[in-house]
Coordinates of C-alpha atoms in Angstrom, one line a residue:
X1 CA -34.2 26.5 5.0
X2 CA -34.1 23.3 3.1
X3 CA -31.5 20.8 3.2
X4 CA -30.3 18.0 0.5
X5 CA -29.1 16.3 3.5
X6 CA -31.0 13.0 5.4
X7 CA -30.6 12.2 8.8
X8 CA -30.7 8.2 9.6
X9 CA -29.8 5.5 12.3
X10 CA -29.7 1.7 11.9
X11 CA -28.7 -0.8 10.6
X12 CA -26.7 -1.8 7.1
X13 CA -26.3 -4.8 5.6
X14 CA -24.7 -4.9 2.2
X15 CA -24.4 -8.1 -0.2
X16 CA -21.3 -8.0 -3.2
X17 CA -22.3 -4.1 -3.6
X18 CA -19.4 -2.8 -5.9
X19 CA -17.8 -0.3 -3.9
X20 CA -15.0 0.2 -6.1
X21 CA -17.5 1.6 -8.7
X22 CA -19.2 3.9 -6.3
X23 CA -16.0 5.6 -5.3
X24 CA -14.4 5.0 -8.9
X25 CA -11.9 3.4 -7.3
X26 CA -9.8 0.6 -9.5
X27 CA -8.2 -1.2 -6.9
X28 CA -11.5 -2.0 -4.9
X29 CA -13.9 -4.3 -5.7
X30 CA -16.9 -6.1 -4.2
X31 CA -18.1 -5.2 -0.5
X32 CA -20.4 -7.8 1.5
X33 CA -21.1 -7.5 5.5
X34 CA -22.9 -5.7 8.4
X35 CA -23.2 -2.7 10.3
X36 CA -24.8 -0.1 12.3
X37 CA -24.4 3.1 11.0
X38 CA -25.5 6.7 11.9
X39 CA -25.1 10.3 10.3
X40 CA -26.1 12.0 7.8
X41 CA -26.0 12.8 3.7
X42 CA -26.9 10.0 0.8
X43 CA -24.3 11.1 -1.9
X44 CA -20.0 11.0 -1.3
X45 CA -20.5 15.1 -1.6
X46 CA -22.5 15.3 1.4
X47 CA -22.1 12.2 3.8
X48 CA -21.1 12.1 7.5
X49 CA -21.3 9.1 8.9
X50 CA -20.6 7.1 12.2
X51 CA -20.0 3.3 11.5
X52 CA -19.6 0.3 12.9
X53 CA -19.5 -2.6 10.8
X54 CA -18.1 -6.7 10.6
X55 CA -16.8 -7.1 6.8
X56 CA -17.4 -10.5 5.6
X57 CA -15.4 -9.3 2.1
X58 CA -13.8 -6.6 0.7
X59 CA -12.2 -6.6 -2.7
X60 CA -8.8 -5.3 -3.2
X61 CA -6.5 -5.8 -6.3
X62 CA -8.6 -9.0 -6.9
X63 CA -8.6 -9.9 -3.3
X64 CA -10.8 -11.5 -1.2
X65 CA -10.1 -9.6 2.2
X66 CA -12.4 -11.5 5.0
X67 CA -12.9 -10.7 8.7
X68 CA -12.3 -7.2 8.9
X69 CA -14.2 -4.6 11.9
X70 CA -14.8 -0.6 11.1
X71 CA -15.0 1.7 13.7
X72 CA -15.0 5.0 11.9
X73 CA -16.6 8.1 10.2
X74 CA -17.1 8.9 6.7
X75 CA -16.5 12.5 6.1
X76 CA -17.5 12.9 1.7
X77 CA -14.6 11.0 0.9
X78 CA -12.6 11.0 3.9
X79 CA -12.3 7.7 6.1
X80 CA -10.8 8.1 9.6
X81 CA -10.9 5.7 12.5
X82 CA -9.4 1.9 13.2
X83 CA -9.4 -1.2 10.9
X84 CA -8.3 -4.8 11.7
X85 CA -8.4 -7.7 10.1
X86 CA -8.2 -11.6 10.7
X87 CA -7.3 -12.8 7.4
X88 CA -5.9 -15.7 6.6
X89 CA -3.6 -13.8 4.6
X90 CA -2.5 -10.9 6.8
X91 CA -3.8 -8.9 10.4
X92 CA -3.8 -5.6 10.8
X93 CA -4.2 -3.1 13.0
X94 CA -5.1 0.0 11.1
X95 CA -6.1 3.1 12.5
X96 CA -5.5 7.1 10.2
X97 CA -7.8 8.3 8.0
X98 CA -7.8 7.4 3.5
X99 CA -8.8 10.3 1.6
X100 CA -10.4 10.0 -1.4
X101 CA -11.3 13.8 -2.0
X102 CA -8.4 14.5 -4.4
X103 CA -7.0 13.1 -7.7
X104 CA -5.3 10.4 -5.9
X105 CA -5.9 9.4 -3.2
X106 CA -4.0 10.5 0.4
X107 CA -3.0 8.0 3.5
X108 CA -2.2 8.8 6.7
X109 CA -2.0 5.7 9.3
X110 CA 0.3 3.7 11.7
X111 CA -0.6 -0.1 11.3
X112 CA 0.6 -3.7 12.5
X113 CA 1.2 -6.2 9.9
X114 CA 1.3 -10.1 10.8
X115 CA 1.4 -12.9 8.6
X116 CA 1.1 -11.0 5.4
X117 CA 1.8 -13.0 2.5
X118 CA 2.3 -11.2 -0.5
X119 CA 1.6 -13.5 -3.5
X120 CA -1.5 -14.2 -2.1
X121 CA -3.1 -10.7 -1.9
X122 CA -1.8 -10.5 -5.4
X123 CA 1.2 -7.9 -4.2
X124 CA 3.9 -9.5 -5.7
X125 CA 5.1 -11.8 -8.1
X126 CA 7.5 -13.4 -5.8
X127 CA 6.4 -15.5 -2.1
X128 CA 6.8 -13.1 0.3
X129 CA 5.9 -13.2 4.6
X130 CA 6.1 -9.7 5.8
X131 CA 6.0 -8.7 9.5
X132 CA 6.2 -4.9 10.2
X133 CA 5.1 -1.9 11.7
X134 CA 4.6 1.2 9.2
X135 CA 3.6 4.8 9.4
X136 CA 2.9 6.2 6.3
X137 CA 2.0 9.8 4.9
X138 CA 1.6 9.8 1.5
X139 CA -0.8 10.5 -1.5
X140 CA -0.9 8.0 -4.6
X141 CA -2.9 4.7 -5.9
X142 CA 0.6 2.9 -7.0
X143 CA 4.0 3.0 -7.1
X144 CA 5.1 5.2 -10.1
X145 CA 2.6 8.4 -8.7
X146 CA 3.8 7.9 -4.9
X147 CA 5.1 11.1 -3.2
X148 CA 5.5 11.1 0.5
X149 CA 6.9 9.4 3.5
X150 CA 6.7 5.5 4.8
X151 CA 8.4 4.9 8.0
X152 CA 9.1 0.9 8.8
X153 CA 10.4 -0.4 12.2
X154 CA 10.9 -4.5 12.7
X155 CA 10.3 -5.6 9.7
X156 CA 10.4 -9.9 9.5
X157 CA 10.5 -10.8 5.4
X158 CA 10.8 -14.0 4.4
X159 CA 10.9 -15.5 0.9
X160 CA 10.1 -18.7 0.1
X161 CA 12.8 -21.4 -2.1
X162 CA 11.1 -22.1 -5.1
X163 CA 13.9 -24.6 -5.3
X164 CA 13.5 -26.2 -1.7
X165 CA 9.5 -25.3 -1.0
X166 CA 10.8 -25.9 2.6
X167 CA 14.0 -23.2 3.5
X168 CA 13.4 -19.4 3.3
X169 CA 15.2 -16.9 2.0
X170 CA 15.0 -14.2 6.2
X171 CA 15.3 -10.3 6.5
X172 CA 14.6 -8.1 9.1
X173 CA 15.2 -4.7 9.0
X174 CA 15.5 -2.4 12.4
X175 CA 14.2 1.3 11.0
X176 CA 13.5 2.3 8.0
X177 CA 12.5 6.1 5.9
X178 CA 11.7 6.7 2.6
X179 CA 11.1 9.6 1.3
X180 CA 9.9 10.4 -2.7
X181 CA 9.5 14.2 -4.2
X182 CA 8.2 14.8 -7.4
X183 CA 6.2 14.1 -10.4
X184 CA 6.3 12.2 -13.0
X185 CA 9.0 11.5 -15.0
X186 CA 11.1 14.0 -12.2
X187 CA 11.5 12.8 -9.2
X188 CA 13.5 11.7 -5.7
X189 CA 13.9 9.2 -3.5
X190 CA 15.6 9.1 -0.8
X191 CA 16.3 5.8 1.6
X192 CA 17.4 6.1 5.4
X193 CA 18.7 3.2 7.5
X194 CA 20.5 1.3 10.0
X195 CA 23.2 1.3 7.7
X196 CA 23.1 2.7 4.3
X197 CA 21.7 6.5 3.0
X198 CA 20.8 5.7 -0.6
X199 CA 19.6 9.2 -2.7
X200 CA 18.2 8.3 -6.1
X201 CA 17.1 11.9 -8.5
X202 CA 16.8 12.2 -12.1
X203 CA 13.5 11.2 -14.5
X204 CA 12.2 7.5 -13.8
X205 CA 9.8 5.7 -12.7
X206 CA 10.0 3.5 -9.8
X207 CA 8.4 0.2 -11.4
X208 CA 10.9 0.5 -13.9
X209 CA 14.2 0.8 -11.9
X210 CA 15.0 -2.7 -10.9
X211 CA 14.4 -3.8 -14.9
X212 CA 17.2 -0.4 -15.7
X213 CA 19.8 -1.5 -13.3
X214 CA 19.8 -5.1 -14.2
X215 CA 20.5 -4.4 -17.7
X216 CA 23.2 -1.6 -17.2
X217 CA 24.9 -4.5 -15.1
X218 CA 24.4 -6.2 -18.2
X219 CA 25.6 -3.2 -20.5
X220 CA 29.2 -3.4 -18.9
X221 CA 29.3 -6.5 -17.6
X222 CA 28.1 -9.1 -20.3
X223 CA 29.0 -12.7 -18.7
X224 CA 26.8 -11.3 -15.6
X225 CA 23.9 -14.1 -15.6
X226 CA 21.2 -11.3 -16.2
X227 CA 18.4 -12.4 -19.1
X228 CA 16.0 -9.4 -18.9
X229 CA 15.5 -7.8 -22.0
X230 CA 12.5 -6.1 -21.0
X231 CA 11.4 -2.9 -23.0
X232 CA 11.9 -0.3 -20.6
X233 CA 11.2 3.8 -20.9
X234 CA 14.1 5.7 -20.7
X235 CA 15.8 5.9 -17.2
X236 CA 17.4 9.6 -16.4
X237 CA 18.7 9.8 -12.9
X238 CA 21.9 10.0 -10.7
X239 CA 22.4 7.9 -7.5
X240 CA 24.2 8.1 -4.5
X241 CA 24.7 5.6 -1.5
X242 CA 26.3 5.9 1.6
X243 CA 27.3 2.5 3.7
X244 CA 27.6 2.5 7.1
X245 CA 30.1 1.0 9.4
X246 CA 28.5 -2.0 11.6

């Protein structure tokens, strides 16, 4: 019986290979590195491969991550295994799965993150440094189509003060559970922490919520020192917040 699969075993090297085009994911870019592979299949439809690799560079959101170690398996567009990074702007210990087999990628993993400089990674505009433990089970490729659960433990966040460079604003959060469900534009968000429970439900875009809230405050408190005139879509939602006593 003929088969379209090709078995192989050997070493793999990539020099600025465009992984984003190959996977049809515009958040990914070029990759450089080397490793060993064992498996079969040469296309995403029949790929089944074990890989042990050292990645010199992997572009994500236009940032070139470096010093990445991978020990995992690719089954079609599903990766499962362990990933370690020792990048100057982030240290990650990741174990779990990332699935690109569907319209939206799905993530199910545990990760320890240390010394993550989010602005340098092109993840935020403000200069945050984050240390945390995360368990994620969600699908989505941006904040507005995110659906699933995020559990965060022992989180420390420092934000640099732009006016006083040597002074940081520091925050610590022991436990947080964030759950989102629904599809745009109708969705719900539930947040549970040690001191607060919050629920938002209705038609809204998560990326526009901060602007919607500040503009709401400005409408009812004209003297508030807010100068946010950005145009946003119509936001129609109900919210409930309960604060626990310390």
